[in-house]
Each structure stands twice: as C-alpha cells, then as structure tokens.
CSV table of C-alpha atoms in Angstrom, one decimal:
chain,number,residue,atom,x,y,z
C,929,MET,CA,132.9,122.4,42.3
C,930,ARG,CA,132.6,118.7,42.2
C,931,ASN,CA,135.2,117.0,44.2
C,932,HIS,CA,136.3,114.6,41.5
C,933,THR,CA,139.7,113.8,40.0
C,934,TRP,CA,140.4,116.2,37.2
C,935,ARG,CA,141.6,114.3,34.1
C,936,ARG,CA,143.1,116.0,31.2
C,937,LEU,CA,142.5,114.8,27.6
C,938,SER,CA,145.3,112.4,26.8
C,939,LYS,CA,143.8,109.8,24.5
C,940,SER,CA,141.1,109.3,22.0
C,941,THR,CA,138.2,108.4,24.3
C,942,GLY,CA,135.4,110.1,22.4
C,943,ILE,CA,134.9,107.9,19.3
C,944,ALA,CA,132.4,105.6,20.9
C,945,ALA,CA,130.6,108.5,22.6
C,946,VAL,CA,130.1,110.4,19.4
C,947,ALA,CA,128.8,107.3,17.7
C,948,ALA,CA,126.4,106.6,20.5
C,949,ALA,CA,125.1,110.2,20.5
C,950,VAL,CA,124.7,110.2,16.7
C,951,ALA,CA,122.6,107.1,17.0
C,952,LEU,CA,120.5,108.8,19.6
C,953,THR,CA,119.7,111.9,17.6
C,954,ALA,CA,121.0,113.5,14.4
C,955,ALA,CA,120.0,116.9,15.8
C,956,CYS,CA,122.7,117.1,18.4
C,957,GLY,CA,125.3,119.7,17.6
C,958,SER,CA,126.6,123.1,18.5
C,959,ASP,CA,124.9,126.5,18.0
C,960,SER,CA,125.2,129.9,19.3
C,961,GLY,CA,122.0,129.9,21.4
C,962,THR,CA,119.6,127.7,23.2
C,963,GLU,CA,116.5,129.8,23.2
C,964,SER,CA,114.2,127.0,22.2
C,965,SER,CA,114.3,123.4,21.0
C,966,GLY,CA,111.8,124.2,18.3
C,967,PHE,CA,109.9,121.0,19.1
C,968,ASP,CA,106.1,121.3,18.6
C,969,GLY,CA,104.9,117.7,19.0
C,970,ALA,CA,101.7,116.7,20.7
C,971,ILE,CA,101.6,117.2,24.5
C,972,GLY,CA,101.1,114.0,26.6
C,973,PRO,CA,99.2,113.5,29.9
C,974,VAL,CA,101.5,115.8,31.8
C,975,ASP,CA,101.2,119.4,30.4
C,976,LEU,CA,103.7,121.7,32.1
C,977,SER,CA,103.1,124.5,29.6
C,978,GLN,CA,100.3,126.2,31.7
C,979,ASN,CA,102.2,126.5,35.0
C,980,CYS,CA,105.9,126.3,34.1
C,981,PRO,CA,108.3,128.5,32.1
C,982,ALA,CA,108.5,127.7,28.4
C,983,LYS,CA,112.1,126.6,29.2
C,984,ILE,CA,113.0,125.1,32.6
C,985,VAL,CA,116.6,126.0,33.3
C,986,VAL,CA,118.7,123.8,35.7
C,987,GLN,CA,122.2,124.8,36.8
C,988,THR,CA,124.3,121.7,37.7
C,989,ASP,CA,127.4,121.7,39.8
C,990,TRP,CA,129.9,120.1,37.5
C,991,ASN,CA,130.6,118.8,34.0
C,992,PRO,CA,128.0,116.4,32.6
C,993,GLU,CA,128.2,113.0,34.4
C,994,ALA,CA,126.0,110.0,35.3
C,995,GLU,CA,125.1,111.6,38.6
C,996,HIS,CA,123.2,114.1,36.4
C,997,GLY,CA,121.6,111.3,34.4
C,998,HIS,CA,118.1,111.9,35.8
C,999,LEU,CA,118.0,115.2,34.0
C,1000,TYR,CA,119.4,114.0,30.7
C,1001,GLN,CA,116.8,111.2,30.8
C,1002,LEU,CA,114.1,113.8,30.4
C,1003,LEU,CA,115.4,115.1,27.1
C,1004,GLY,CA,113.3,114.1,24.1
C,1005,PRO,CA,114.5,111.8,21.4
C,1006,ASP,CA,114.6,114.7,18.8
C,1007,ASN,CA,115.6,118.4,18.7
C,1008,THR,CA,118.2,118.0,21.5
C,1009,THR,CA,121.0,120.5,21.0
C,1010,ILE,CA,124.5,120.6,22.6
C,1011,ASN,CA,125.7,124.1,22.9
C,1012,ALA,CA,129.5,123.7,23.2
C,1013,GLU,CA,130.2,127.4,23.5
C,1014,ASN,CA,127.9,128.0,26.4
C,1015,LYS,CA,128.3,124.5,28.0
C,1016,ARG,CA,124.6,123.7,28.0
C,1017,VAL,CA,122.2,121.2,26.5
C,1018,VAL,CA,118.6,122.1,25.6
C,1019,GLY,CA,115.7,119.9,24.3
C,1020,PRO,CA,112.1,119.2,24.7
C,1021,LEU,CA,111.2,117.9,28.2
C,1022,PHE,CA,109.7,114.4,28.1
C,1023,ASP,CA,108.0,112.3,30.8
C,1024,GLY,CA,107.9,108.6,30.1
C,1025,GLY,CA,108.2,109.1,26.4
C,1026,GLU,CA,105.5,111.8,26.3
C,1027,TYR,CA,106.2,115.5,25.6
C,1028,THR,CA,105.3,117.9,28.4
C,1029,GLY,CA,105.0,121.1,26.4
C,1030,VAL,CA,108.2,122.8,27.6
C,1031,ASP,CA,111.9,122.7,27.1
C,1032,LEU,CA,114.6,121.7,29.5
C,1033,GLU,CA,118.0,123.4,29.6
C,1034,ILE,CA,120.8,121.7,31.5
C,1035,ARG,CA,123.7,124.0,32.3
C,1036,SER,CA,127.1,122.7,33.2
C,1037,GLY,CA,128.8,123.8,36.4
C,1038,GLY,CA,132.4,123.7,37.6
C,1039,PRO,CA,134.8,125.1,35.0
C,1040,ALA,CA,131.9,126.3,32.8
C,1041,ILE,CA,131.0,128.9,35.5
C,1042,GLY,CA,134.5,129.6,36.7
C,1043,ASN,CA,134.0,127.2,39.6
C,1044,GLN,CA,131.6,129.6,41.2
C,1045,THR,CA,128.9,128.1,43.4
C,1046,VAL,CA,125.6,127.1,42.1
C,1047,THR,CA,123.8,129.3,44.6
C,1048,SER,CA,125.7,132.4,43.4
C,1049,GLN,CA,124.7,131.6,39.9
C,1050,MET,CA,121.0,131.2,40.9
C,1051,TYR,CA,121.0,134.5,42.5
C,1052,ALA,CA,122.8,136.2,39.7
C,1053,ASP,CA,120.5,134.8,36.9
C,1054,PRO,CA,116.8,134.7,37.5
C,1055,ASP,CA,116.3,132.5,34.5
C,1056,ILE,CA,117.7,129.6,36.5
C,1057,MET,CA,114.7,127.9,38.1
C,1058,LEU,CA,116.5,124.9,39.7
C,1059,GLY,CA,120.1,124.4,40.9
C,1060,TYR,CA,122.1,121.7,42.5
C,1061,VAL,CA,122.7,122.7,46.1
C,1062,ASP,CA,124.2,120.5,48.8
C,1063,THR,CA,122.5,120.6,52.2
C,1064,ASP,CA,125.5,122.1,53.9
C,1065,GLN,CA,125.7,124.8,51.3
C,1066,ALA,CA,122.0,125.6,51.8
C,1067,VAL,CA,122.6,125.9,55.5
C,1068,GLN,CA,125.7,128.1,55.0
C,1069,ASN,CA,123.8,130.5,52.6
C,1070,SER,CA,120.5,130.4,54.5
C,1071,GLN,CA,120.9,134.0,55.7
C,1072,SER,CA,122.3,135.7,52.6
C,1073,ASN,CA,121.1,133.6,49.6
C,1074,PRO,CA,118.6,131.0,50.9
C,1075,THR,CA,117.5,128.0,48.9
C,1076,THR,CA,115.0,125.3,49.4
C,1077,ALA,CA,115.5,121.8,48.0
C,1078,VAL,CA,112.5,120.2,46.4
C,1079,MET,CA,113.9,116.8,45.2
C,1080,ALA,CA,117.0,114.8,46.0
C,1081,PRO,CA,118.4,112.9,43.0
C,1082,LEU,CA,121.0,111.3,45.3
C,1083,ASP,CA,119.8,109.7,48.5
C,1084,ILE,CA,123.3,109.2,49.7
C,1085,SER,CA,126.3,111.5,48.8
C,1086,PRO,CA,129.1,109.7,46.9
C,1087,GLN,CA,131.7,111.8,48.8
C,1088,MET,CA,134.3,109.6,50.2
C,1089,ILE,CA,137.9,109.3,51.5
C,1090,MET,CA,140.0,106.6,49.8
C,1091,TRP,CA,143.3,105.0,50.7
C,1092,ASP,CA,145.7,102.3,49.5
C,1093,PRO,CA,144.7,98.9,51.1
C,1094,ALA,CA,148.2,97.6,50.4
C,1095,THR,CA,149.9,100.4,52.4
C,1096,TYR,CA,147.2,100.4,55.1
C,1097,PRO,CA,145.8,96.9,55.4
C,1098,GLN,CA,144.6,97.7,59.0
C,1099,VAL,CA,142.5,100.6,57.9
C,1100,GLN,CA,138.8,99.7,57.6
C,1101,GLY,CA,137.3,103.2,57.7
C,1102,ILE,CA,138.0,106.9,57.7
C,1103,ALA,CA,138.6,107.0,61.5
C,1104,ASP,CA,141.3,104.4,61.2
C,1105,LEU,CA,143.4,106.9,59.1
C,1106,LYS,CA,144.0,108.9,62.3
C,1107,GLY,CA,145.7,105.9,64.0
C,1108,VAL,CA,148.2,105.5,61.2
C,1109,ASP,CA,148.7,109.3,60.8
C,1110,ALA,CA,148.0,109.2,57.1
C,1111,ARG,CA,148.0,112.5,55.3
C,1112,VAL,CA,144.5,113.1,53.9
C,1113,LEU,CA,144.3,115.3,50.7
C,1114,TYR,CA,141.1,117.4,50.2
C,1115,PHE,CA,139.9,120.5,48.7
C,1116,GLU,CA,140.5,123.5,51.0
C,1117,GLY,CA,137.2,124.8,52.4
C,1118,SER,CA,135.2,121.6,52.3
C,1119,THR,CA,132.7,121.7,55.1
C,1120,TYR,CA,132.8,117.9,55.6
C,1121,MET,CA,136.5,118.1,56.5
C,1122,SER,CA,135.8,120.7,59.2
C,1123,TYR,CA,133.3,118.2,60.6
C,1124,LEU,CA,135.7,115.3,60.5
C,1125,THR,CA,138.4,117.2,62.3
C,1126,GLY,CA,136.1,119.1,64.7
C,1127,SER,CA,134.5,115.8,65.8
C,1128,GLY,CA,137.9,114.1,66.3
C,1129,ILE,CA,137.4,111.5,63.5
C,1130,LEU,CA,140.6,113.0,61.9
C,1131,SER,CA,143.3,115.2,63.3
C,1132,PRO,CA,143.7,118.7,62.0
C,1133,GLU,CA,147.4,118.1,61.7
C,1134,GLN,CA,147.0,115.2,59.3
C,1135,VAL,CA,144.7,116.9,56.7
C,1136,ASP,CA,146.1,118.7,53.7
C,1137,GLY,CA,143.9,121.1,51.8
C,1138,SER,CA,146.2,121.3,48.8
C,1139,TYR,CA,144.3,118.7,46.7
C,1140,ASP,CA,143.6,120.2,43.2
C,1141,GLY,CA,141.6,117.5,41.6
C,1142,THR,CA,144.6,115.8,39.9
C,1143,PRO,CA,146.0,112.4,41.0
C,1144,ALA,CA,149.6,113.6,41.0
C,1145,ASN,CA,150.2,113.9,44.7
C,1146,PHE,CA,148.3,110.7,45.6
C,1147,VAL,CA,150.4,108.8,43.0
C,1148,ALA,CA,153.6,110.5,44.0
C,1149,ASP,CA,153.1,109.5,47.7
C,1150,GLN,CA,152.9,105.8,46.5
C,1151,GLY,CA,150.0,105.0,48.8
C,1152,ARG,CA,151.1,106.9,51.9
C,1153,ALA,CA,148.4,109.6,51.5
C,1154,ALA,CA,144.6,109.2,51.5
C,1155,GLN,CA,142.4,111.4,49.4
C,1156,GLN,CA,138.9,112.6,48.9
C,1157,GLY,CA,136.8,111.6,45.9
C,1158,PHE,CA,133.5,110.2,44.7
C,1159,ALA,CA,132.6,106.5,45.2
C,1160,SER,CA,130.9,106.6,41.8
C,1161,SER,CA,134.1,107.7,40.0
C,1162,GLU,CA,137.6,107.5,41.5
C,1163,PRO,CA,137.8,103.8,42.4
C,1164,MET,CA,137.3,102.9,38.8
C,1165,VAL,CA,139.4,105.7,37.4
C,1166,TYR,CA,142.4,105.0,39.6
C,1167,GLU,CA,142.3,101.3,39.0
C,1168,GLU,CA,141.9,101.5,35.3
C,1169,GLU,CA,143.0,104.9,34.0
C,1170,VAL,CA,145.5,106.7,36.3
C,1171,GLU,CA,149.0,106.1,35.0
C,1172,GLY,CA,151.4,105.2,37.9
C,1173,TRP,CA,148.6,103.7,40.0
C,1174,MET,CA,146.4,101.2,38.1
C,1175,LYS,CA,145.3,99.2,41.2
C,1176,PRO,CA,142.4,99.1,43.6
C,1177,VAL,CA,141.7,101.6,46.4
C,1178,ASP,CA,139.6,101.2,49.5
C,1179,TYR,CA,137.2,103.9,50.8
C,1180,GLN,CA,134.4,104.9,53.1
C,1181,LEU,CA,131.6,107.3,52.4
C,1182,VAL,CA,131.6,110.5,54.5
C,1183,HIS,CA,127.9,109.9,54.9
C,1184,ASP,CA,128.6,106.8,57.0
C,1185,VAL,CA,130.6,108.8,59.6
C,1186,GLY,CA,127.8,111.2,60.5
C,1187,PHE,CA,127.7,113.8,57.7
C,1188,PRO,CA,124.5,112.9,55.9
C,1189,ILE,CA,124.0,115.7,53.4
C,1190,TYR,CA,121.9,115.4,50.3
C,1191,LYS,CA,124.3,116.0,47.5
C,1192,SER,CA,123.2,118.1,44.5
C,1193,ALA,CA,119.7,118.5,45.7
C,1194,LEU,CA,117.4,120.2,43.2
C,1195,SER,CA,116.7,123.5,44.8
C,1196,VAL,CA,114.9,126.8,44.2
C,1197,ARG,CA,115.5,130.3,45.6
C,1198,SER,CA,113.5,130.2,48.8
C,1199,GLY,CA,111.8,133.5,47.9
C,1200,ASP,CA,110.5,132.0,44.7
C,1201,LEU,CA,109.1,128.8,46.1
C,1202,GLU,CA,105.5,130.0,46.2
C,1203,ALA,CA,105.7,131.7,42.8
C,1204,ASN,CA,106.8,128.3,41.4
C,1205,ALA,CA,104.6,126.1,43.5
C,1206,ALA,CA,102.0,125.3,40.7
C,1207,CYS,CA,104.9,124.3,38.4
C,1208,LEU,CA,106.7,122.3,41.0
C,1209,GLU,CA,103.5,120.4,41.8
C,1210,GLN,CA,103.7,118.9,38.3
C,1211,LEU,CA,107.4,119.1,37.7
C,1212,VAL,CA,108.8,117.3,40.8
C,1213,PRO,CA,107.0,114.0,40.1
C,1214,VAL,CA,108.4,114.2,36.5
C,1215,LEU,CA,111.9,114.6,38.0
C,1216,GLN,CA,111.3,111.7,40.3
C,1217,ARG,CA,110.2,109.5,37.4
C,1218,GLY,CA,113.2,110.6,35.4
C,1219,ALA,CA,115.5,109.3,38.1
C,1220,VAL,CA,113.8,105.9,38.2
C,1221,ASP,CA,113.8,105.7,34.4
C,1222,TYR,CA,117.4,106.6,34.2
C,1223,MET,CA,118.6,103.9,36.6
C,1224,ALA,CA,116.5,101.4,34.7
C,1225,ASN,CA,117.7,102.3,31.2
C,1226,PRO,CA,120.6,104.9,31.2
C,1227,ASP,CA,122.1,104.3,27.7
C,1228,ALA,CA,120.4,107.1,25.8
C,1229,ALA,CA,121.1,109.7,28.5
C,1230,ASP,CA,124.6,108.6,28.9
C,1231,ALA,CA,125.2,109.0,25.2
C,1232,VAL,CA,124.3,112.7,25.4
C,1233,ILE,CA,126.4,113.1,28.6
C,1234,VAL,CA,129.5,111.6,27.0
C,1235,ASP,CA,129.0,113.6,23.8
C,1236,ALA,CA,128.5,116.8,25.7
C,1237,VAL,CA,131.7,116.3,27.7
C,1238,GLU,CA,133.6,115.8,24.4
C,1239,GLN,CA,132.1,118.8,22.7
C,1240,TYR,CA,132.6,121.1,25.8
C,1241,ASN,CA,136.3,120.2,25.8
C,1242,THR,CA,137.1,121.7,29.2
C,1243,GLY,CA,139.7,119.1,29.9
C,1244,TRP,CA,137.3,116.9,31.8
C,1245,VAL,CA,137.3,113.3,30.4
C,1246,TYR,CA,134.2,111.1,30.7
C,1247,THR,CA,133.7,107.9,28.8
C,1248,ASP,CA,131.0,105.3,28.4
C,1249,ALA,CA,132.9,103.1,30.9
C,1250,ASN,CA,132.9,105.9,33.5
C,1251,ALA,CA,129.2,106.3,33.1
C,1252,GLU,CA,128.5,102.6,33.3
C,1253,TYR,CA,130.6,102.3,36.5
C,1254,ALA,CA,128.8,105.2,38.0
C,1255,VAL,CA,125.3,103.8,37.4
C,1256,ARG,CA,126.3,100.4,38.7
C,1257,THR,CA,127.9,101.9,41.8
C,1258,MET,CA,124.9,104.2,42.4
C,1259,ALA,CA,122.6,101.2,42.3
C,1260,GLU,CA,124.7,98.8,44.3
C,1261,GLN,CA,125.4,101.3,47.1
C,1262,ASN,CA,121.9,102.8,47.1
C,1263,LEU,CA,123.4,106.3,46.3
C,1264,VAL,CA,120.3,106.6,44.2
C,1265,GLY,CA,117.4,104.9,46.0
C,1266,ASN,CA,114.3,105.2,48.1
C,1267,GLY,CA,116.0,105.5,51.5
C,1268,PRO,CA,113.9,104.1,54.4
C,1269,ASN,CA,110.6,104.2,52.6
C,1270,ALA,CA,109.2,103.5,49.1
C,1271,THR,CA,109.7,107.0,47.7
C,1272,ILE,CA,112.6,108.4,45.6
C,1273,GLY,CA,113.7,112.0,45.9
C,1274,ASP,CA,112.2,112.9,49.3
C,1275,PHE,CA,114.1,114.3,52.3
C,1276,ASP,CA,114.4,112.9,55.8
C,1277,PRO,CA,113.9,116.0,58.1
C,1278,ALA,CA,116.0,114.3,60.8
C,1279,ARG,CA,118.9,114.1,58.5
C,1280,VAL,CA,118.6,117.7,57.5
C,1281,GLU,CA,118.4,118.7,61.1
C,1282,ARG,CA,121.5,116.7,61.8
C,1283,VAL,CA,123.4,118.7,59.1
C,1284,ILE,CA,122.1,122.0,60.5
C,1285,GLU,CA,123.3,120.9,64.0
C,1286,VAL,CA,126.8,119.9,63.0
C,1287,THR,CA,127.5,122.7,60.5
C,1288,THR,CA,126.0,125.7,62.4
C,1289,PRO,CA,129.1,126.1,64.7
C,1290,ILE,CA,131.4,125.5,61.7
C,1291,PHE,CA,129.9,128.3,59.7
C,1292,ALA,CA,129.8,130.6,62.8
C,1293,GLU,CA,133.5,130.1,63.2
C,1294,GLN,CA,134.0,130.8,59.5
C,1295,GLY,CA,132.1,134.1,59.7
C,1296,THR,CA,129.1,133.0,57.7
C,1297,PRO,CA,126.4,132.5,60.4
C,1298,VAL,CA,123.3,130.6,59.5
C,1299,ALA,CA,119.8,132.2,59.6
C,1300,ASP,CA,118.3,132.5,63.0
C,1301,GLY,CA,116.0,129.6,63.9
C,1302,LEU,CA,116.8,127.7,60.7
C,1303,THR,CA,114.6,124.6,60.3
C,1304,ALA,CA,114.8,121.5,58.1
C,1305,GLU,CA,111.6,122.7,56.3
C,1306,ALA,CA,113.3,125.9,55.3
C,1307,VAL,CA,116.2,124.0,53.8
C,1308,SER,CA,114.2,121.2,52.1
C,1309,THR,CA,110.6,120.3,51.5
C,1310,ASN,CA,108.6,117.2,50.6
C,1311,ARG,CA,105.7,119.3,49.6
C,1312,PHE,CA,105.9,118.5,45.9
C,1313,ILE,CA,107.1,114.9,46.2
C,1314,ASP,CA,104.8,112.1,44.8
C,1315,THR,CA,105.1,109.4,47.4
C,1316,SER,CA,104.0,106.8,44.9
C,1317,VAL,CA,107.1,107.2,42.8
C,1318,GLY,CA,110.0,105.0,43.8
C,1319,MET,CA,112.6,102.6,42.7
C,1320,PRO,CA,111.2,99.1,42.2
C-alpha cells in the first residue's frame, strides 16, 4: 500500500471537487460496469486500436492522487465514468487532445484491493496490462512473479522520513536521527527500512514498525518520534490539516541516502512483454507525453482525481489543495522530471543495479530469494521509451 497518512472523513472537503469535476464532464458518475466508454470519435495521429487491447487496464497502488495524474491526464473530455462500486475510472484514451481509438481503465489500489500488492493483482487478473510496481518489489518477486517496468512516472521516489525541527534542531537528515535516538515509525515490512538499519544509517533498536498510516502516534509523542511519509503529501497535511500538530516538519528523501528505487513504475508481467511489444511501442510515448502534459496543466485531471476519491468513500481524504501541493512539490523537487538527460520516464540501469545489489541480501534473509543472475534489463527496460519526450 501507499505509505501515506490515512485521513478519515471529518469535514466537508468535497464540494469544490464535485463542482470542478462537473465542470470537466457531465458524464462522470457511478455505474455497475466499466466495459467500454462508448466513445466513437475520430481517431487522431496515434492509433492504438490495431496493436493494443480495446481497453488498457492499469492497476495503481493506492487511492487516486496527484502522483497518478499522468494517467488521468490521458482521459478524454467526454464519456469518462467513475465507478464508485468497483473503485475504477474508465474513459477514452487521448494523446494531446486526440483520441487514440482505445479506452483507459484506471483501477484504484490500497483499500480497494484489500491492500494486496499490485503484482499479485496483475498475476491474478490477466486483464491488467500495466501495474504500478516499485523497483524493490520487482526484485523481490523476480523469481515467483516477475515484472518488467516500461516507464517511470516518478523519477525520484517521494518516500521520506520526517521529524519535528523544534524538537530536533540539530537533525539535518535521516542519519542524524540515530544520534538523537529518535523513535522512527514505519510500516512493518518496508524494504527501505531494512536497508536503513542494515547499512547502519539507523539503529534496529530505534525503529518501530507499528505505524498504521494515522497521525495519532506522531502527534501523541509531541515531536519526539520521527515517521515515514511522502514528501508530496505529509508536510502539507501535517502543517495544515492534522489536529494537534498544525506546524511544519522537516524531512529527507530515502532516495538521498542510497535507496534509489523507481516508485510506482508502470510495469508488465515479464512473460507478456513480447506479446505486448507492438502496443508498448506506441503506448509508452503516449504515457510519457501524459506525464509532461499533466505537470504543465493538471487542473482537469485533478478534478477527476478529487471527485473519484469522494465517490469511492474509502475514508481516504484528498482535496484540491492536496493535489496542488503534490504537483508543486513534484516539480520543485524533481520527483517528476528528466533525471540526468532530456527524457522523461526512462530508467538508469546503474540505479536499478544498485537496488538489486542492496536488496538481494535483504530478500534472501526474508526467505524470498531473487531470481538467479537478475539484471537491470530484466527489471526495467528503455526499449519503448521515446527519448525525444521530456520536460521542458
């Protein structure tokens, strides 16, 4: 599941979201199925209908949020349907304002799938073409349920550890939390924490796997505990929305201390890569352009995201302000970006090899050994990336 703070519905946050979504499309609503958008408009320059499924199904790893905006950006301006019962959105897939001849179905993860992993969903349901799989998850499942990532919507993972700067003014980064012996709250089983403790950045005695996604323990500790979160979410939420806190936090990205996974990389079942190759040749550049377009103009996609969250009613709260903060943070911190070159969505094989190197002994100790001779190319590929597509 996504390692965000879980916020229960406690106030009327959905009025602006509903109004925005209605302005986007009068067709949004709930129904009992999402077999087809029913859109039959003229197909533009990119025609996916010959090589791709009539409906491209993507399984995400959490409730709708701005980190998924690149997908919602591809939904057409009409015939988009929010299926509240099944927690999915379906609509015609557009590329730069032009219909591609197929539909896109975006499935919610986290509570919508009983907090199962995306990989397990992909292997249980062959209709899922693409799923969000973190690099460390791909390495862990490389023997039993292998996946290959074809596009990275996030160049840098938002995963972070945060702390109270008033309690710990001497702490400048995650490693400094060891010197002050701060308790660090996290979700039990998170691979990055095994890396942090195994490498000596944190002490095994100071980490606490009891974090359940709520802010209760962090608030109750009155700043003495540190906690995991997402840089694109928690700093704003804790400062502006969490009762009992309502002040800034400091943080450092886990990426910056040597754990450079690609978070929520769009991946296929490795065994289906060749069968989907003709589709991916056309589709991946569309996905790249969707990411660029979303960061430039996220309002329409965010309206659908916020409306979907409200209709799903899982207890997860997400407002226009949350989405705006996420987009701003993703841009300012280059969480979405070109990386060291001029291309968005591609993978640095050296980074992937680094993840394989640091996680292989962790998974061996946990009893889930990785595939023999695992390579970066097996976990991720730039084969379908259009190197000309990048952030300006």
